[in-house]
Amino acid sequence: MHREKGVHLLVEAFARLRRGEFADWKLIIVGSTDSREGGGGEAYLRQLQQSATVAGEQILFHGPIFDAAVLEEEFRAARIFAYPSLAARGETFGLAPLEAMTHACAVVVSNLGCFRDFILPNETGFVFERGAPDPADSLAVAFRDALSDPIRLERIAKAGQLKSEEFSRARVADKFLIDFERLISDAERTSG
């Protein structure tokens, strides 16, 4: 958990949602605060916990999960996976949302460019405007949009799961092989 991952926005947005018709939802925050593991430190965790008190028992801090089987269980149990990153330079691909999509978890992400290859707004996921005047409100609107229609949420989650298959190891390996073959062919053509 680090400030640039937007976890503070997630807590604030969830607290706003909890005041309305989504009061029965829980937010489980998973991740390390240890700065050696990319976390924002204990002070950031305390700030998040303090902000979370307005939501009562509905926001839980889990800590990091390093066991793949346990992580898969968490993905399967979740309906929505949020990755509200604000790190314009710190995100290169967005593997965590893609992992969630493989488990048919609907994803909510910021509008960073790194997500554009696999998250199509309102088709394979939900997107909020990180540069909005009130980004927590923009995130709350994205959540409200996701939660207001369970059938649509399920459809988008399934579409996201299908989209994630384009990034399977086998498909990515095939794409690399095609690129390597093309490079070899081009090199042979130009050297001969």
Tab-separated table of C-alpha atoms in Angstrom:
chain	number	residue	atom	x	y	z
A	1	MET	CA	0.000	0.000	0.000
A	2	HIS	CA	1.517	3.233	-1.152
A	3	ARG	CA	0.107	6.717	-1.649
A	4	GLU	CA	0.768	6.562	-5.402
A	5	LYS	CA	-1.438	3.450	-5.603
A	6	GLY	CA	-4.392	5.624	-4.566
A	7	VAL	CA	-5.451	3.494	-1.604
A	8	HIS	CA	-6.440	6.644	0.327
A	9	LEU	CA	-8.847	7.507	-2.525
A	10	LEU	CA	-10.253	3.997	-2.350
A	11	VAL	CA	-10.955	4.336	1.374
A	12	GLU	CA	-12.564	7.747	0.893
A	13	ALA	CA	-14.675	6.615	-2.081
A	14	PHE	CA	-15.835	3.500	-0.246
A	15	ALA	CA	-16.804	5.551	2.813
A	16	ARG	CA	-18.947	7.769	0.571
A	17	LEU	CA	-20.654	4.740	-0.996
A	18	ARG	CA	-21.319	3.187	2.358
A	19	ARG	CA	-23.626	6.058	3.279
A	20	GLY	CA	-26.086	4.955	0.595
A	21	GLU	CA	-27.535	1.787	-0.798
A	22	PHE	CA	-24.212	-0.084	-0.742
A	23	ALA	CA	-23.866	-0.167	3.043
A	24	ASP	CA	-23.631	-3.972	3.113
A	25	TRP	CA	-20.481	-4.160	0.949
A	26	LYS	CA	-17.056	-4.769	2.502
A	27	LEU	CA	-13.728	-3.412	1.326
A	28	ILE	CA	-10.742	-5.681	1.900
A	29	ILE	CA	-7.415	-3.967	1.309
A	30	VAL	CA	-4.544	-6.334	0.576
A	31	GLY	CA	-0.923	-5.277	0.374
A	32	SER	CA	2.249	-4.498	2.211
A	33	THR	CA	3.046	-1.198	3.878
A	34	ASP	CA	6.710	-2.185	4.259
A	35	SER	CA	8.799	0.301	2.278
A	36	ARG	CA	11.200	-2.534	1.342
A	37	GLU	CA	8.277	-4.142	-0.521
A	38	GLY	CA	7.053	-0.940	-2.166
A	39	GLY	CA	4.705	0.056	0.629
A	40	GLY	CA	4.146	3.529	1.981
A	41	GLY	CA	5.200	2.753	5.546
A	42	GLU	CA	3.425	2.466	8.871
A	43	ALA	CA	2.470	6.158	8.956
A	44	TYR	CA	0.522	5.734	5.708
A	45	LEU	CA	-1.209	2.641	7.100
A	46	ARG	CA	-2.201	4.561	10.248
A	47	GLN	CA	-3.573	7.370	8.075
A	48	LEU	CA	-5.618	4.844	6.073
A	49	GLN	CA	-6.897	3.146	9.215
A	50	GLN	CA	-7.908	6.499	10.685
A	51	SER	CA	-9.756	7.426	7.467
A	52	ALA	CA	-11.437	4.018	7.456
A	53	THR	CA	-13.042	4.505	10.872
A	54	VAL	CA	-15.980	6.338	9.269
A	55	ALA	CA	-16.906	3.059	7.567
A	56	GLY	CA	-16.910	1.094	10.800
A	57	GLU	CA	-16.192	-2.591	10.351
A	58	GLN	CA	-16.700	-2.478	6.587
A	59	ILE	CA	-13.054	-1.760	5.683
A	60	LEU	CA	-10.577	-4.503	6.535
A	61	PHE	CA	-6.789	-4.326	6.183
A	62	HIS	CA	-5.416	-7.743	5.306
A	63	GLY	CA	-1.709	-7.146	4.755
A	64	PRO	CA	0.291	-8.831	1.993
A	65	ILE	CA	-0.590	-12.235	0.557
A	66	PHE	CA	2.384	-14.133	-0.829
A	67	ASP	CA	0.747	-17.569	-1.146
A	68	ALA	CA	-0.634	-17.947	-4.699
A	69	ALA	CA	-3.413	-20.323	-3.612
A	70	VAL	CA	-4.616	-17.932	-0.901
A	71	LEU	CA	-4.493	-15.025	-3.351
A	72	GLU	CA	-6.589	-17.012	-5.841
A	73	GLU	CA	-9.164	-17.659	-3.106
A	74	GLU	CA	-9.358	-13.916	-2.428
A	75	PHE	CA	-9.873	-13.201	-6.134
A	76	ARG	CA	-12.610	-15.840	-6.375
A	77	ALA	CA	-14.391	-14.412	-3.329
A	78	ALA	CA	-14.294	-10.824	-4.623
A	79	ARG	CA	-16.862	-9.306	-6.964
A	80	ILE	CA	-14.816	-6.188	-7.712
A	81	PHE	CA	-11.084	-5.508	-7.715
A	82	ALA	CA	-9.991	-1.889	-7.389
A	83	TYR	CA	-6.599	-0.594	-8.468
A	84	PRO	CA	-6.879	3.193	-8.196
A	85	SER	CA	-3.259	3.932	-9.091
A	86	LEU	CA	-2.200	7.547	-9.431
A	87	ALA	CA	1.370	6.662	-10.480
A	88	ALA	CA	1.593	8.104	-13.974
A	89	ARG	CA	5.256	7.088	-14.228
A	90	GLY	CA	5.249	4.165	-11.821
A	91	GLU	CA	2.853	1.826	-13.622
A	92	THR	CA	4.131	0.042	-16.690
A	93	PHE	CA	1.483	-2.593	-17.318
A	94	GLY	CA	-1.009	-3.210	-14.527
A	95	LEU	CA	-0.556	-6.912	-13.836
A	96	ALA	CA	-2.693	-6.969	-10.673
A	97	PRO	CA	-5.935	-5.897	-12.427
A	98	LEU	CA	-5.235	-8.377	-15.218
A	99	GLU	CA	-4.795	-11.154	-12.641
A	100	ALA	CA	-8.137	-10.209	-11.096
A	101	MET	CA	-9.775	-10.285	-14.527
A	102	THR	CA	-8.602	-13.881	-15.070
A	103	HIS	CA	-10.754	-14.792	-12.049
A	104	ALA	CA	-13.849	-13.007	-13.443
A	105	CYS	CA	-13.464	-10.113	-11.039
A	106	ALA	CA	-14.793	-6.841	-12.401
A	107	VAL	CA	-12.047	-4.235	-12.160
A	108	VAL	CA	-12.113	-0.532	-11.339
A	109	VAL	CA	-8.950	1.325	-12.337
A	110	SER	CA	-7.755	4.865	-12.889
A	111	ASN	CA	-7.435	6.258	-16.383
A	112	LEU	CA	-3.690	5.586	-16.613
A	113	GLY	CA	-2.509	4.626	-20.083
A	114	CYS	CA	-1.033	1.314	-18.916
A	115	PHE	CA	-4.537	-0.146	-18.533
A	116	ARG	CA	-5.786	0.729	-22.029
A	117	ASP	CA	-4.590	-2.508	-23.635
A	118	PHE	CA	-7.027	-4.618	-21.647
A	119	ILE	CA	-9.553	-2.390	-19.881
A	120	LEU	CA	-12.120	-0.850	-22.161
A	121	PRO	CA	-14.363	1.476	-20.126
A	122	ASN	CA	-17.764	-0.087	-19.417
A	123	GLU	CA	-16.880	-3.117	-21.552
A	124	THR	CA	-14.090	-5.004	-19.760
A	125	GLY	CA	-13.851	-2.837	-16.653
A	126	PHE	CA	-14.675	0.470	-15.011
A	127	VAL	CA	-12.453	3.542	-15.178
A	128	PHE	CA	-12.325	6.670	-13.043
A	129	GLU	CA	-10.654	10.011	-13.770
A	130	ARG	CA	-7.598	10.306	-11.524
A	131	GLY	CA	-7.111	13.956	-12.518
A	132	ALA	CA	-10.675	14.997	-11.656
A	133	PRO	CA	-11.101	17.913	-9.220
A	134	ASP	CA	-12.311	15.316	-6.688
A	135	PRO	CA	-10.779	11.968	-7.737
A	136	ALA	CA	-12.336	10.156	-4.755
A	137	ASP	CA	-15.754	11.246	-6.013
A	138	SER	CA	-14.880	10.068	-9.527
A	139	LEU	CA	-13.876	6.707	-8.045
A	140	ALA	CA	-17.104	6.547	-6.001
A	141	VAL	CA	-19.095	7.220	-9.193
A	142	ALA	CA	-17.260	4.359	-10.947
A	143	PHE	CA	-18.081	2.051	-8.037
A	144	ARG	CA	-21.713	3.178	-7.993
A	145	ASP	CA	-21.860	2.513	-11.733
A	146	ALA	CA	-20.415	-0.962	-11.213
A	147	LEU	CA	-22.619	-1.868	-8.255
A	148	SER	CA	-25.932	-0.439	-9.435
A	149	ASP	CA	-26.629	-3.176	-11.994
A	150	PRO	CA	-25.578	-6.703	-10.912
A	151	ILE	CA	-26.325	-8.180	-14.355
A	152	ARG	CA	-24.149	-5.592	-16.073
A	153	LEU	CA	-21.436	-6.109	-13.444
A	154	GLU	CA	-21.417	-9.836	-14.210
A	155	ARG	CA	-21.350	-9.212	-17.975
A	156	ILE	CA	-18.394	-6.837	-17.668
A	157	ALA	CA	-16.580	-9.256	-15.351
A	158	LYS	CA	-17.019	-12.074	-17.901
A	159	ALA	CA	-15.911	-9.797	-20.760
A	160	GLY	CA	-12.847	-8.880	-18.705
A	161	GLN	CA	-12.084	-12.535	-18.104
A	162	LEU	CA	-12.315	-13.214	-21.831
A	163	LYS	CA	-10.077	-10.217	-22.586
A	164	SER	CA	-7.501	-11.438	-20.050
A	165	GLU	CA	-7.061	-14.626	-22.082
A	166	GLU	CA	-5.331	-12.523	-24.745
A	167	PHE	CA	-2.532	-12.067	-22.200
A	168	SER	CA	-2.114	-15.712	-21.199
A	169	ARG	CA	1.432	-17.064	-21.141
A	170	ALA	CA	0.779	-19.177	-24.230
A	171	ARG	CA	-0.616	-16.267	-26.250
A	172	VAL	CA	2.174	-13.913	-25.206
A	173	ALA	CA	4.774	-16.582	-26.039
A	174	ASP	CA	3.170	-17.061	-29.471
A	175	LYS	CA	3.352	-13.310	-30.093
A	176	PHE	CA	7.027	-13.289	-29.127
A	177	LEU	CA	7.741	-16.188	-31.491
A	178	ILE	CA	6.013	-14.375	-34.348
A	179	ASP	CA	8.050	-11.241	-33.606
A	180	PHE	CA	11.311	-13.219	-33.426
A	181	GLU	CA	10.537	-14.995	-36.699
A	182	ARG	CA	9.827	-11.639	-38.322
A	183	LEU	CA	13.108	-10.191	-37.000
A	184	ILE	CA	15.096	-13.178	-38.271
A	185	SER	CA	13.364	-13.020	-41.635
A	186	ASP	CA	14.048	-9.272	-41.925
A	187	ALA	CA	17.702	-9.773	-40.946
A	188	GLU	CA	18.148	-12.557	-43.510
A	189	ARG	CA	16.532	-10.457	-46.217
A	190	THR	CA	18.704	-7.405	-45.562
A	191	SER	CA	21.966	-9.334	-45.175
A	192	GLY	CA	21.527	-11.513	-48.237
